[in-house]
Amino acid sequence: MEWINAILQGTLLGGLYALFAAGLSLIFGVMRLVNIAHGDLIVLAAYLGLTTTVMLGLHPLVALIVVVPAMAGIGYVLQRAVLNQTLGDDILPPLLVTFGLSVIIQNALLEGYSADPQKLDAGALETASIALGPLAVGVLPLLTFAIAVAVVAGLQWTFYRTALGRAFRAVSDNQDIAQLMGLNKRHVFGQAMALALAVTAVAGLLLGIRTSFDPSIGGGRLIFGFEAVIIGGLGNLWGTLAGGIILGVAQTLGAAINPGWQLLAGHLAFLIVLAVRPNGLFPRISG
Amino acid sequence: MPEPILNISKLEAFYGDFQALYGLDLTVDEGEVLAIIGANGAGKTTLLRSIAGLMRNGPDQIRYRNQPIGALRADQVAARGLALVPEGRQLFPSLSVEENLIIGGRVGRKGPWSLSKVYELFPILDERKHQASTSLSGGQQQMVAIGRALMSNPDLILFDEISLGLAPIIIKDIYDALPGIVGGGMSAVIVEQDVTKALAVSSRVYCLQDGRVSLEGASSTVSREDISRAYFGIE
Ligand SMILES: Nc1ncnc2c1ncn2[C@@H]1O[C@H](COP(=O)(O)OP(=O)(O)OP(=O)(O)O)[C@@H](O)[C@H]1O
Ligand SMILES: [Mg+2]
């Protein structure tokens, strides 16, 4: 029973990891940019959530209506003002610049909020649970997982069923030819970053409700997101969800064996998948 | 005397340190079909890419309807009514046939061309519209590339070697469709390796050689000797 419980908890945790990963995956897919600052942007979203809940007295989940557009706006401006300038044939500049951005965000958060751990207060939601047979399942993890599935489904729909998604795919395929179709790739990249950071806002708030956070934890979230993306296979959003689940389950199983093994087990699962299937479990089937 | 729709003067183009076009002058008259011929590497594709906004040029080196467009981005050029059917077709592999056409219409210009018109011109595409563009034959892909350009309802359409790598019978199909395309008053520039074909469909012809115009004339009157001299630079 303990094992089943661990698998269940890990699966639900995987939803959160998928939310960490989805924005990363989207950005890489559309513009081949590896955003080193992604984890710090998640933490930034958590802090924006903190400020919103404290200042406006909102429930953290209600704060989404403020933080999601705010992060989307930050994403668009960041892309147009900074990141677009770094994109080109050389892959090094975007890595360096997003690394610098990561340092800047961490220091700004330290300045603004101090290094003290913070938490978002979601009230009764944090402790509520429902009985699933003999198992007690937390409502918050369940909700997180449901949101993750909804976000992935929404992104998938956007990608394959809307004009915006068509533009994303076209620019990803061939930037020059997309430009001939009247698409300004700088604007399209801005839209992609806006969407990615909107997802990041959801991830940040759910993270902040689940655990305490401080300005230094972004790197760890980046690694989890990155591992989920690679396990699932680049360019496949449902694969990213599966990758998140595999990572989450590996961690909770590791922790069930020995509490100190949680992170190690996750990294091991990642390495094993990478060794056996270098392209991830569900790579995009390219035409 | 018809008005020129496109006016190119002293156009230069570079790939890094390499100069591909040297002070090239060229005009396209309203409603005409202009052919551009020339050996491999003469600069034909570079010329079309410059017109379409994919190369950076001086603003006044390319004027369209008397407006400087040389320094505009490709999406801005497209919005003004120029479309390029690129060399090698270059469809979007992640998009279905129909999506490739729809995205061509994104510019949102009004005009005679629409999805149903393109399907009327190339009925096979209607049957294949939900397939991946990569699953089509070369000729069908070329039809998509042409349809995609038409969807923007351009006033000037640029064709870069639309017969490249296609079987003769398919080439004939595609060229047979041409009058239906340019008949509506659209101006066209056709880059074509097959000189006979190029002369047959055009009113005027330019020959490029090493990034310069080596011959210019009416397609019906240029002589074969002049062309071979302009083509290969043999004196
Ligand atoms: N991306 C590039 N980088 C560097 N040089 C290039 C590039 N593209 C073309 N060139 C060079 O520019 C010159 C003109 O090339 P261009 O493709 O315009 O010729 P073309 O007339 O279209 O030839 P083809 O008939 O083979 O299509 C050639 O010498 C070519 O090698
Ligand atoms: Mg060429």
Coordinates of C-alpha atoms and ligand atoms in Angstrom, one line a residue:
Chain A
M1 CA 0.0 0.0 0.0
E2 CA 2.9 2.3 0.8
W3 CA 4.2 1.8 -2.7
I4 CA 0.9 2.4 -4.4
N5 CA 0.6 5.6 -2.3
A6 CA 4.2 6.6 -3.4
I7 CA 3.3 6.1 -7.1
L8 CA 0.1 8.0 -6.7
Q9 CA 1.8 10.9 -5.0
G10 CA 4.6 10.9 -7.5
T11 CA 2.2 11.0 -10.4
L12 CA 0.5 14.0 -8.9
L13 CA 3.8 15.6 -8.3
G14 CA 4.6 15.0 -11.9
G15 CA 1.9 17.4 -12.8
L16 CA 3.8 20.2 -11.2
Y17 CA 7.0 19.2 -12.9
A18 CA 5.1 19.1 -16.2
L19 CA 4.1 22.7 -15.5
F20 CA 7.7 23.6 -14.9
A21 CA 8.6 22.0 -18.1
A22 CA 5.9 23.1 -20.5
G23 CA 7.1 26.6 -20.9
L24 CA 10.7 25.4 -21.4
S25 CA 9.5 22.9 -24.0
L26 CA 7.4 25.5 -25.9
I27 CA 10.3 28.0 -26.1
F28 CA 12.7 25.5 -27.3
G29 CA 10.3 24.2 -29.8
V30 CA 9.4 27.5 -31.3
M31 CA 12.8 29.3 -31.2
R32 CA 15.5 26.8 -30.2
L33 CA 16.2 28.8 -27.1
V34 CA 17.2 27.1 -23.9
N35 CA 16.1 29.4 -21.2
I36 CA 18.5 29.1 -18.3
A37 CA 16.4 31.6 -16.3
H38 CA 13.2 29.5 -16.6
G39 CA 13.4 28.3 -13.0
D40 CA 14.0 31.8 -11.7
L41 CA 11.0 33.0 -13.7
I42 CA 8.9 30.4 -11.9
V43 CA 10.2 31.7 -8.6
L44 CA 9.6 35.3 -9.7
A45 CA 6.0 34.3 -10.5
A46 CA 5.7 32.8 -6.9
Y47 CA 6.9 36.1 -5.5
L48 CA 4.5 38.1 -7.7
G49 CA 1.8 35.8 -6.3
L50 CA 3.0 36.6 -2.8
T51 CA 2.8 40.3 -3.3
T52 CA -0.6 40.0 -5.0
T53 CA -2.1 37.9 -2.2
V54 CA -0.7 40.1 0.5
M55 CA -1.6 43.4 -1.1
L56 CA -5.0 42.6 -2.5
G57 CA -5.9 39.9 0.1
L58 CA -6.6 37.4 -2.6
H59 CA -6.5 33.7 -2.4
P60 CA -3.4 32.5 -4.3
L61 CA -5.5 30.7 -7.0
V62 CA -7.5 33.9 -7.5
A63 CA -4.2 35.8 -7.8
L64 CA -3.7 33.9 -11.0
I65 CA -5.8 36.5 -12.8
V66 CA -3.2 39.1 -11.9
V67 CA 0.0 37.0 -12.1
V68 CA -0.7 35.2 -15.4
P69 CA -1.2 38.4 -17.5
A70 CA 1.7 40.0 -15.6
M71 CA 4.1 37.2 -16.4
A72 CA 2.8 37.1 -20.0
G73 CA 3.5 40.8 -20.4
I74 CA 7.0 40.4 -18.9
G75 CA 7.6 37.5 -21.3
Y76 CA 6.7 39.6 -24.3
V77 CA 8.8 42.6 -23.3
L78 CA 11.7 40.4 -22.3
Q79 CA 11.6 38.6 -25.7
R80 CA 11.3 41.8 -27.8
A81 CA 13.7 43.9 -25.8
V82 CA 16.4 41.3 -25.0
L83 CA 16.2 37.8 -26.1
N84 CA 15.4 38.4 -29.8
Q85 CA 18.7 40.2 -30.1
T86 CA 20.5 37.0 -29.0
L87 CA 18.9 34.6 -31.4
G88 CA 20.9 33.6 -34.5
D89 CA 23.1 30.9 -35.8
D90 CA 25.2 30.8 -32.7
I91 CA 23.6 29.0 -29.8
L92 CA 25.9 30.5 -27.2
P93 CA 24.6 34.1 -26.8
P94 CA 21.1 33.0 -25.7
L95 CA 22.6 30.7 -23.1
L96 CA 24.9 33.4 -21.7
V97 CA 22.2 36.0 -21.7
T98 CA 19.6 33.8 -20.0
F99 CA 22.2 32.7 -17.5
G100 CA 22.8 36.4 -16.8
L101 CA 19.1 37.0 -16.5
S102 CA 18.9 34.2 -14.0
V103 CA 21.5 35.9 -11.8
I104 CA 19.8 39.2 -12.1
I105 CA 16.4 37.8 -11.2
Q106 CA 17.8 36.0 -8.1
N107 CA 19.6 39.2 -6.9
A108 CA 16.6 41.4 -7.5
L109 CA 14.4 39.0 -5.5
L110 CA 17.0 38.9 -2.7
E111 CA 17.0 42.7 -2.7
G112 CA 13.2 42.9 -2.8
Y113 CA 12.1 40.1 -0.6
S114 CA 15.2 39.0 1.4
A115 CA 16.4 35.4 1.6
D116 CA 13.8 34.3 4.1
P117 CA 11.6 31.4 2.9
Q118 CA 8.1 32.5 2.0
K119 CA 4.9 30.6 1.4
L120 CA 1.6 31.3 -0.3
D121 CA -1.3 30.8 2.1
A122 CA -4.1 28.8 0.4
G123 CA -6.0 28.2 3.6
A124 CA -8.0 25.0 4.0
L125 CA -7.1 23.8 0.5
E126 CA -3.6 22.9 1.7
T127 CA -4.7 20.3 4.1
A128 CA -7.9 19.1 2.5
S129 CA -7.9 15.5 1.3
I130 CA -10.3 13.0 -0.1
A131 CA -10.4 9.3 0.5
L132 CA -9.6 7.2 -2.5
G133 CA -10.3 3.7 -1.1
P134 CA -7.8 3.2 1.6
L135 CA -5.6 6.1 0.4
A136 CA -6.0 9.7 1.3
V137 CA -5.2 12.0 -1.6
G138 CA -4.5 15.7 -1.0
V139 CA -6.9 18.0 -2.9
L140 CA -4.1 20.4 -3.7
P141 CA -1.9 17.8 -5.5
L142 CA -5.0 16.5 -7.3
L143 CA -5.9 20.0 -8.4
T144 CA -2.3 20.7 -9.5
F145 CA -2.4 17.6 -11.6
A146 CA -5.7 18.5 -13.1
I147 CA -4.5 22.0 -13.9
A148 CA -1.3 20.5 -15.5
V149 CA -3.4 18.2 -17.7
A150 CA -5.7 21.2 -18.7
V151 CA -2.6 23.4 -19.4
V152 CA -1.0 20.7 -21.6
A153 CA -4.3 20.1 -23.4
G154 CA -4.7 23.8 -23.9
L155 CA -1.2 24.3 -25.3
Q156 CA -1.7 21.3 -27.5
W157 CA -4.9 22.8 -28.8
T158 CA -3.3 26.2 -29.3
F159 CA -0.4 24.6 -31.2
Y160 CA -2.4 22.5 -33.6
R161 CA -5.8 24.2 -33.9
T162 CA -5.3 27.9 -33.9
A163 CA -3.7 30.6 -36.1
L164 CA -1.3 31.4 -33.3
G165 CA -0.1 27.8 -33.2
R166 CA 0.2 27.7 -36.9
A167 CA 2.4 30.7 -36.7
F168 CA 4.5 29.0 -34.0
R169 CA 4.9 25.9 -36.1
A170 CA 5.7 27.9 -39.3
V171 CA 8.3 30.0 -37.6
S172 CA 9.8 26.9 -36.0
D173 CA 10.0 25.2 -39.4
N174 CA 11.6 28.0 -41.4
Q175 CA 12.0 31.6 -40.1
D176 CA 12.7 33.2 -43.5
I177 CA 9.7 31.6 -45.3
A178 CA 7.4 32.4 -42.3
Q179 CA 8.5 36.0 -42.6
L180 CA 7.5 35.9 -46.3
M181 CA 4.0 34.9 -45.1
G182 CA 3.7 38.2 -43.4
L183 CA 4.7 36.9 -40.0
N184 CA 7.1 39.0 -38.0
K185 CA 9.2 36.4 -36.3
R186 CA 10.2 38.8 -33.5
H187 CA 6.5 39.3 -32.7
V188 CA 5.8 35.6 -32.9
F189 CA 8.7 34.9 -30.6
G190 CA 7.3 37.5 -28.2
Q191 CA 3.9 35.8 -28.3
A192 CA 5.6 32.4 -27.6
M193 CA 7.5 33.7 -24.6
A194 CA 4.3 35.4 -23.3
L195 CA 2.5 32.1 -23.5
A196 CA 5.4 30.2 -21.9
L197 CA 5.6 32.6 -19.0
A198 CA 1.8 32.6 -18.6
V199 CA 2.2 28.8 -17.9
T200 CA 5.2 29.7 -15.7
A201 CA 2.9 31.9 -13.6
V202 CA 0.6 28.9 -13.0
A203 CA 3.6 26.7 -12.1
G204 CA 5.0 29.4 -9.7
L205 CA 1.8 29.9 -7.8
L206 CA 1.2 26.2 -7.4
L207 CA 4.8 25.7 -6.3
G208 CA 4.4 28.5 -3.7
I209 CA 1.3 27.0 -2.3
R210 CA 2.8 23.5 -2.1
T211 CA 6.2 24.4 -0.6
S212 CA 8.1 27.3 0.8
F213 CA 10.4 29.1 -1.6
D214 CA 13.2 31.6 -1.5
P215 CA 15.1 33.4 -4.3
S216 CA 17.7 30.6 -4.6
I217 CA 15.5 27.7 -5.6
G218 CA 15.1 28.5 -9.3
G219 CA 18.0 26.3 -10.5
G220 CA 16.4 23.2 -9.0
R221 CA 13.1 23.9 -10.7
L222 CA 14.9 24.4 -14.0
I223 CA 16.6 21.0 -13.6
F224 CA 13.2 19.3 -12.9
G225 CA 11.6 21.0 -15.8
F226 CA 14.5 20.2 -18.1
E227 CA 14.6 16.5 -17.0
A228 CA 10.8 16.2 -17.6
V229 CA 11.2 17.7 -21.1
I230 CA 14.1 15.4 -22.0
I231 CA 12.5 12.2 -20.6
G232 CA 9.3 12.9 -22.5
G233 CA 11.0 13.8 -25.7
L234 CA 11.6 17.3 -27.2
G235 CA 8.7 18.9 -28.9
N236 CA 6.0 16.6 -27.5
L237 CA 3.8 18.3 -24.9
W238 CA 2.0 15.1 -23.8
G239 CA 5.4 13.5 -23.6
T240 CA 6.5 16.3 -21.3
L241 CA 3.6 15.5 -19.0
A242 CA 4.6 11.8 -19.1
G243 CA 8.2 12.9 -18.4
G244 CA 7.0 14.9 -15.4
I245 CA 5.1 11.9 -14.1
I246 CA 8.1 9.6 -14.5
L247 CA 10.3 12.0 -12.7
G248 CA 7.8 12.5 -9.9
V249 CA 7.2 8.8 -9.4
A250 CA 11.0 8.1 -9.4
Q251 CA 11.4 10.7 -6.8
T252 CA 8.6 9.5 -4.5
L253 CA 9.7 5.9 -4.9
G254 CA 13.3 6.9 -4.1
A255 CA 12.0 8.7 -1.0
A256 CA 10.0 5.8 0.1
I257 CA 13.1 3.6 0.1
N258 CA 15.2 6.2 1.8
P259 CA 14.1 9.8 2.4
G260 CA 17.6 11.0 1.3
W261 CA 17.2 9.4 -2.1
Q262 CA 14.4 11.5 -3.5
L263 CA 16.4 13.8 -5.8
L264 CA 18.9 11.1 -6.6
A265 CA 16.3 8.7 -7.8
G266 CA 14.8 11.4 -10.1
H267 CA 18.2 12.1 -11.6
L268 CA 18.9 8.4 -12.0
A269 CA 15.6 7.9 -13.9
F270 CA 16.6 10.8 -16.1
L271 CA 20.0 9.3 -16.8
I272 CA 18.6 5.8 -17.5
V273 CA 16.1 7.2 -20.0
L274 CA 18.8 9.3 -21.6
A275 CA 21.1 6.3 -21.9
V276 CA 18.4 4.0 -23.4
R277 CA 16.4 6.5 -25.4
P278 CA 18.6 9.6 -26.1
N279 CA 15.7 11.3 -27.9
G280 CA 13.4 10.8 -24.9
L281 CA 10.5 8.3 -24.7
F282 CA 8.1 10.1 -27.0
P283 CA 10.0 12.3 -29.5
R284 CA 8.0 14.3 -32.0
I285 CA 7.4 12.3 -35.1
S286 CA 8.9 14.5 -37.8
G287 CA 7.5 14.2 -41.3
Chain B
M1 CA 4.3 53.3 -72.0
P2 CA 3.3 51.1 -69.0
E3 CA 4.3 52.2 -65.5
P4 CA 7.0 50.1 -63.8
I5 CA 5.6 48.3 -60.7
L6 CA 9.1 47.5 -59.6
N7 CA 12.2 49.6 -60.1
I8 CA 15.6 48.2 -59.1
S9 CA 18.7 50.4 -59.3
K10 CA 22.3 49.8 -58.4
L11 CA 21.3 46.8 -56.3
E12 CA 24.1 45.2 -54.4
A13 CA 23.8 42.1 -52.2
F14 CA 26.3 40.4 -49.9
Y15 CA 26.7 37.1 -48.1
G16 CA 29.1 38.2 -45.4
D17 CA 32.2 39.3 -47.3
F18 CA 31.0 37.7 -50.6
Q19 CA 29.3 40.1 -53.0
A20 CA 26.6 38.3 -55.0
L21 CA 25.0 41.3 -56.9
Y22 CA 26.9 44.2 -58.4
G23 CA 25.0 47.4 -59.1
L24 CA 22.1 45.6 -60.8
D25 CA 19.4 47.6 -62.6
L26 CA 16.0 46.1 -63.6
T27 CA 12.4 47.1 -64.0
V28 CA 9.2 45.2 -64.0
D29 CA 6.3 46.8 -65.9
E30 CA 2.8 46.6 -64.5
G31 CA 1.0 43.5 -65.7
E32 CA 4.0 41.9 -67.5
V33 CA 5.7 38.6 -67.1
L34 CA 9.4 39.1 -66.9
A35 CA 11.8 36.2 -67.2
I36 CA 15.2 36.0 -65.6
I37 CA 17.7 33.5 -66.9
G38 CA 21.3 32.9 -66.0
A39 CA 23.8 30.1 -65.1
N40 CA 24.0 28.5 -61.7
G41 CA 25.3 31.0 -59.2
A42 CA 24.6 34.0 -61.4
G43 CA 22.6 35.6 -58.6
K44 CA 19.0 35.0 -59.6
T45 CA 17.9 33.7 -56.3
T46 CA 19.7 36.4 -54.5
L47 CA 17.9 39.0 -56.6
L48 CA 14.5 37.5 -55.8
R49 CA 15.4 37.2 -52.1
S50 CA 16.4 40.9 -52.1
I51 CA 13.1 41.9 -53.7
A52 CA 11.1 39.9 -51.2
G53 CA 12.9 41.4 -48.2
L54 CA 15.0 38.5 -47.1
M55 CA 18.3 40.3 -47.8
R56 CA 19.2 43.7 -46.3
N57 CA 19.5 46.3 -49.1
G58 CA 19.5 50.1 -49.3
P59 CA 16.0 51.5 -49.2
D60 CA 16.1 53.1 -52.6
Q61 CA 17.8 50.2 -54.4
I62 CA 14.4 48.6 -54.7
R63 CA 11.3 50.7 -55.3
Y64 CA 7.8 49.2 -55.5
R65 CA 5.0 51.3 -56.9
N66 CA 7.5 54.2 -56.4
Q67 CA 7.9 53.5 -52.7
P68 CA 11.4 52.5 -51.3
I69 CA 11.1 48.9 -50.0
G70 CA 14.8 47.9 -50.2
A71 CA 15.2 48.1 -46.4
L72 CA 11.9 46.6 -45.4
R73 CA 11.5 43.2 -43.7
A74 CA 10.0 40.4 -45.7
D75 CA 6.7 40.5 -43.7
Q76 CA 6.4 44.3 -44.5
V77 CA 7.1 43.6 -48.2
A78 CA 4.5 40.8 -48.3
A79 CA 1.9 43.2 -46.8
R80 CA 2.4 45.5 -49.8
G81 CA 1.5 42.8 -52.3
L82 CA 4.7 41.0 -53.2
A83 CA 4.9 37.2 -52.9
L84 CA 7.8 34.8 -53.5
V85 CA 7.5 31.2 -54.6
P86 CA 10.9 30.2 -53.2
E87 CA 13.5 27.9 -54.9
G88 CA 13.0 24.4 -53.7
R89 CA 9.4 25.0 -52.7
Q90 CA 10.2 25.2 -48.9
L91 CA 6.8 24.2 -47.6
F92 CA 6.3 24.1 -43.8
P93 CA 6.7 20.4 -42.9
S94 CA 4.8 20.8 -39.6
L95 CA 1.8 22.2 -41.5
S96 CA -0.8 20.2 -43.5
V97 CA -1.3 21.1 -47.1
E98 CA -4.3 23.3 -46.3
E99 CA -2.5 25.0 -43.4
N100 CA 0.3 25.9 -45.7
L101 CA -2.2 27.6 -48.0
I102 CA -4.0 29.3 -45.1
I103 CA -0.8 30.7 -43.7
G104 CA -0.1 32.2 -47.1
G105 CA -3.4 34.1 -46.8
R106 CA -2.3 35.5 -43.4
V107 CA -1.3 38.8 -45.0
G108 CA -5.0 39.5 -45.4
R109 CA -5.0 41.3 -48.7
K110 CA -8.2 41.3 -50.6
G111 CA -8.4 39.9 -54.1
P112 CA -9.5 37.0 -56.3
W113 CA -7.5 34.3 -54.6
S114 CA -8.9 32.1 -51.8
L115 CA -8.7 28.5 -50.7
S116 CA -11.5 27.5 -53.1
K117 CA -9.9 29.3 -56.0
V118 CA -6.5 27.6 -55.4
Y119 CA -8.3 24.2 -55.2
E120 CA -10.0 25.0 -58.4
L121 CA -6.6 25.7 -60.0
F122 CA -5.0 22.6 -58.5
P123 CA -7.9 20.1 -57.8
I124 CA -5.4 17.5 -56.5
L125 CA -4.6 19.7 -53.5
D126 CA -8.3 19.6 -52.5
E127 CA -8.1 15.8 -52.2
R128 CA -4.8 16.0 -50.3
K129 CA -5.6 19.0 -48.1
H130 CA -5.4 17.2 -44.8
Q131 CA -2.1 15.4 -45.6
A132 CA 1.3 16.5 -44.3
S133 CA 2.9 18.7 -47.0
T134 CA 5.9 16.4 -47.0
S135 CA 3.8 13.5 -48.1
L136 CA 3.1 15.0 -51.5
S137 CA 5.0 14.5 -54.7
G138 CA 7.4 17.2 -55.9
G139 CA 4.9 18.6 -58.4
Q140 CA 2.1 18.7 -55.9
Q141 CA 4.4 20.4 -53.4
Q142 CA 5.2 23.0 -56.1
M143 CA 1.5 23.5 -56.5
V144 CA 1.2 24.2 -52.8
A145 CA 4.1 26.6 -52.9
I146 CA 2.4 28.5 -55.8
G147 CA -1.0 28.4 -54.1
R148 CA 0.5 29.6 -50.8
A149 CA 1.9 32.6 -52.6
L150 CA -1.3 33.3 -54.4
M151 CA -3.3 33.2 -51.2
S152 CA -1.8 36.6 -50.3
N153 CA -3.3 38.1 -53.4
P154 CA -0.1 39.7 -54.5
D155 CA 0.2 42.3 -57.3
L156 CA 3.7 41.0 -58.1
I157 CA 4.6 37.4 -57.8
L158 CA 8.1 36.0 -58.0
F159 CA 8.7 32.4 -59.1
D160 CA 12.1 30.9 -58.4
E161 CA 12.8 27.9 -60.6
I162 CA 9.3 26.3 -60.3
S163 CA 10.3 23.5 -62.7
L164 CA 13.4 22.5 -60.8
G165 CA 13.6 18.8 -60.2
L166 CA 10.2 18.0 -61.7
A167 CA 9.3 15.6 -64.5
P168 CA 8.6 17.3 -67.9
I169 CA 4.9 16.3 -67.8
I170 CA 4.4 18.0 -64.4
I171 CA 6.3 21.0 -65.5
K172 CA 3.9 21.3 -68.4
D173 CA 0.9 21.1 -66.0
I174 CA 2.4 23.8 -63.8
Y175 CA 3.2 26.1 -66.8
D176 CA -0.3 25.5 -68.2
A177 CA -1.7 26.9 -65.0
L178 CA 0.4 30.1 -65.4
P179 CA -1.9 32.1 -67.7
G180 CA -4.8 31.5 -65.2
I181 CA -2.5 33.1 -62.6
V182 CA -1.0 36.1 -64.3
G183 CA -4.0 36.7 -66.6
G184 CA -5.8 38.7 -64.0
G185 CA -3.4 41.6 -64.2
M186 CA -0.9 40.3 -61.8
S187 CA 2.7 41.1 -62.7
A188 CA 5.2 38.2 -62.5
V189 CA 9.0 37.6 -62.4
I190 CA 10.0 34.1 -63.5
V191 CA 13.4 32.7 -62.8
E192 CA 13.9 29.7 -65.1
Q193 CA 16.8 27.6 -66.2
D194 CA 15.0 26.4 -69.3
V195 CA 15.6 29.3 -71.7
T196 CA 13.0 28.2 -74.3
K197 CA 10.3 28.0 -71.6
A198 CA 11.4 31.3 -70.1
L199 CA 11.1 33.1 -73.5
A200 CA 7.8 31.4 -74.3
V201 CA 6.0 32.7 -71.2
S202 CA 7.5 36.2 -70.9
S203 CA 7.4 39.5 -72.7
R204 CA 10.9 40.6 -71.7
V205 CA 13.9 38.8 -70.5
Y206 CA 17.0 39.6 -68.4
C207 CA 20.1 37.4 -68.3
L208 CA 22.3 37.6 -65.2
Q209 CA 25.9 36.7 -65.1
D210 CA 28.1 36.9 -62.0
G211 CA 25.8 39.3 -60.3
R212 CA 25.3 41.6 -63.2
V213 CA 22.8 42.0 -66.0
S214 CA 24.5 40.7 -69.1
L215 CA 21.5 41.0 -71.5
E216 CA 18.1 42.6 -71.5
G217 CA 15.5 42.5 -74.3
A218 CA 12.1 41.6 -75.6
S219 CA 11.6 37.8 -75.4
S220 CA 10.4 37.6 -78.9
T221 CA 13.4 39.3 -80.5
V222 CA 16.5 38.3 -78.5
S223 CA 18.7 36.0 -80.5
R224 CA 20.0 32.6 -79.4
E225 CA 23.6 33.8 -80.0
D226 CA 23.1 36.8 -77.7
I227 CA 21.7 34.6 -75.1
S228 CA 24.5 32.1 -75.1
R229 CA 27.0 34.9 -75.0
A230 CA 25.1 36.5 -72.0
Y231 CA 24.7 33.2 -70.3
F232 CA 28.2 31.9 -70.4
G233 CA 30.1 35.1 -71.0
I234 CA 31.9 33.6 -74.1
E235 CA 33.0 36.2 -76.5
Ligands
LIG1 N1 23.8 31.6 -48.1 C1 24.8 31.9 -48.9 N2 26.0 32.2 -48.4 C2 27.1 32.5 -49.1 N3 27.1 32.6 -50.5 C3 25.9 32.4 -51.1 C4 24.7 32.0 -50.3 N4 23.7 31.8 -51.2 C5 24.2 32.1 -52.4 N5 25.5 32.4 -52.4 C6 26.4 32.7 -53.5 O1 25.9 33.8 -54.1 C7 26.0 33.6 -55.6 C8 24.6 33.8 -56.2 O2 23.8 32.7 -55.7 P1 22.3 32.5 -56.1 O3 21.8 31.4 -55.3 O4 21.7 33.8 -56.1 O5 22.5 32.1 -57.6 P2 21.4 31.5 -58.6 O6 21.5 32.3 -59.9 O7 20.0 31.5 -58.0 O8 21.9 30.0 -58.9 P3 21.0 28.7 -59.1 O9 20.7 28.6 -60.6 O10 22.0 27.6 -58.8 O11 19.9 28.7 -58.3 C9 26.6 32.3 -55.8 O12 28.0 32.5 -56.0 C10 26.4 31.6 -54.5 O13 27.5 30.7 -54.2
MG2 MG 18.7 30.0 -57.5

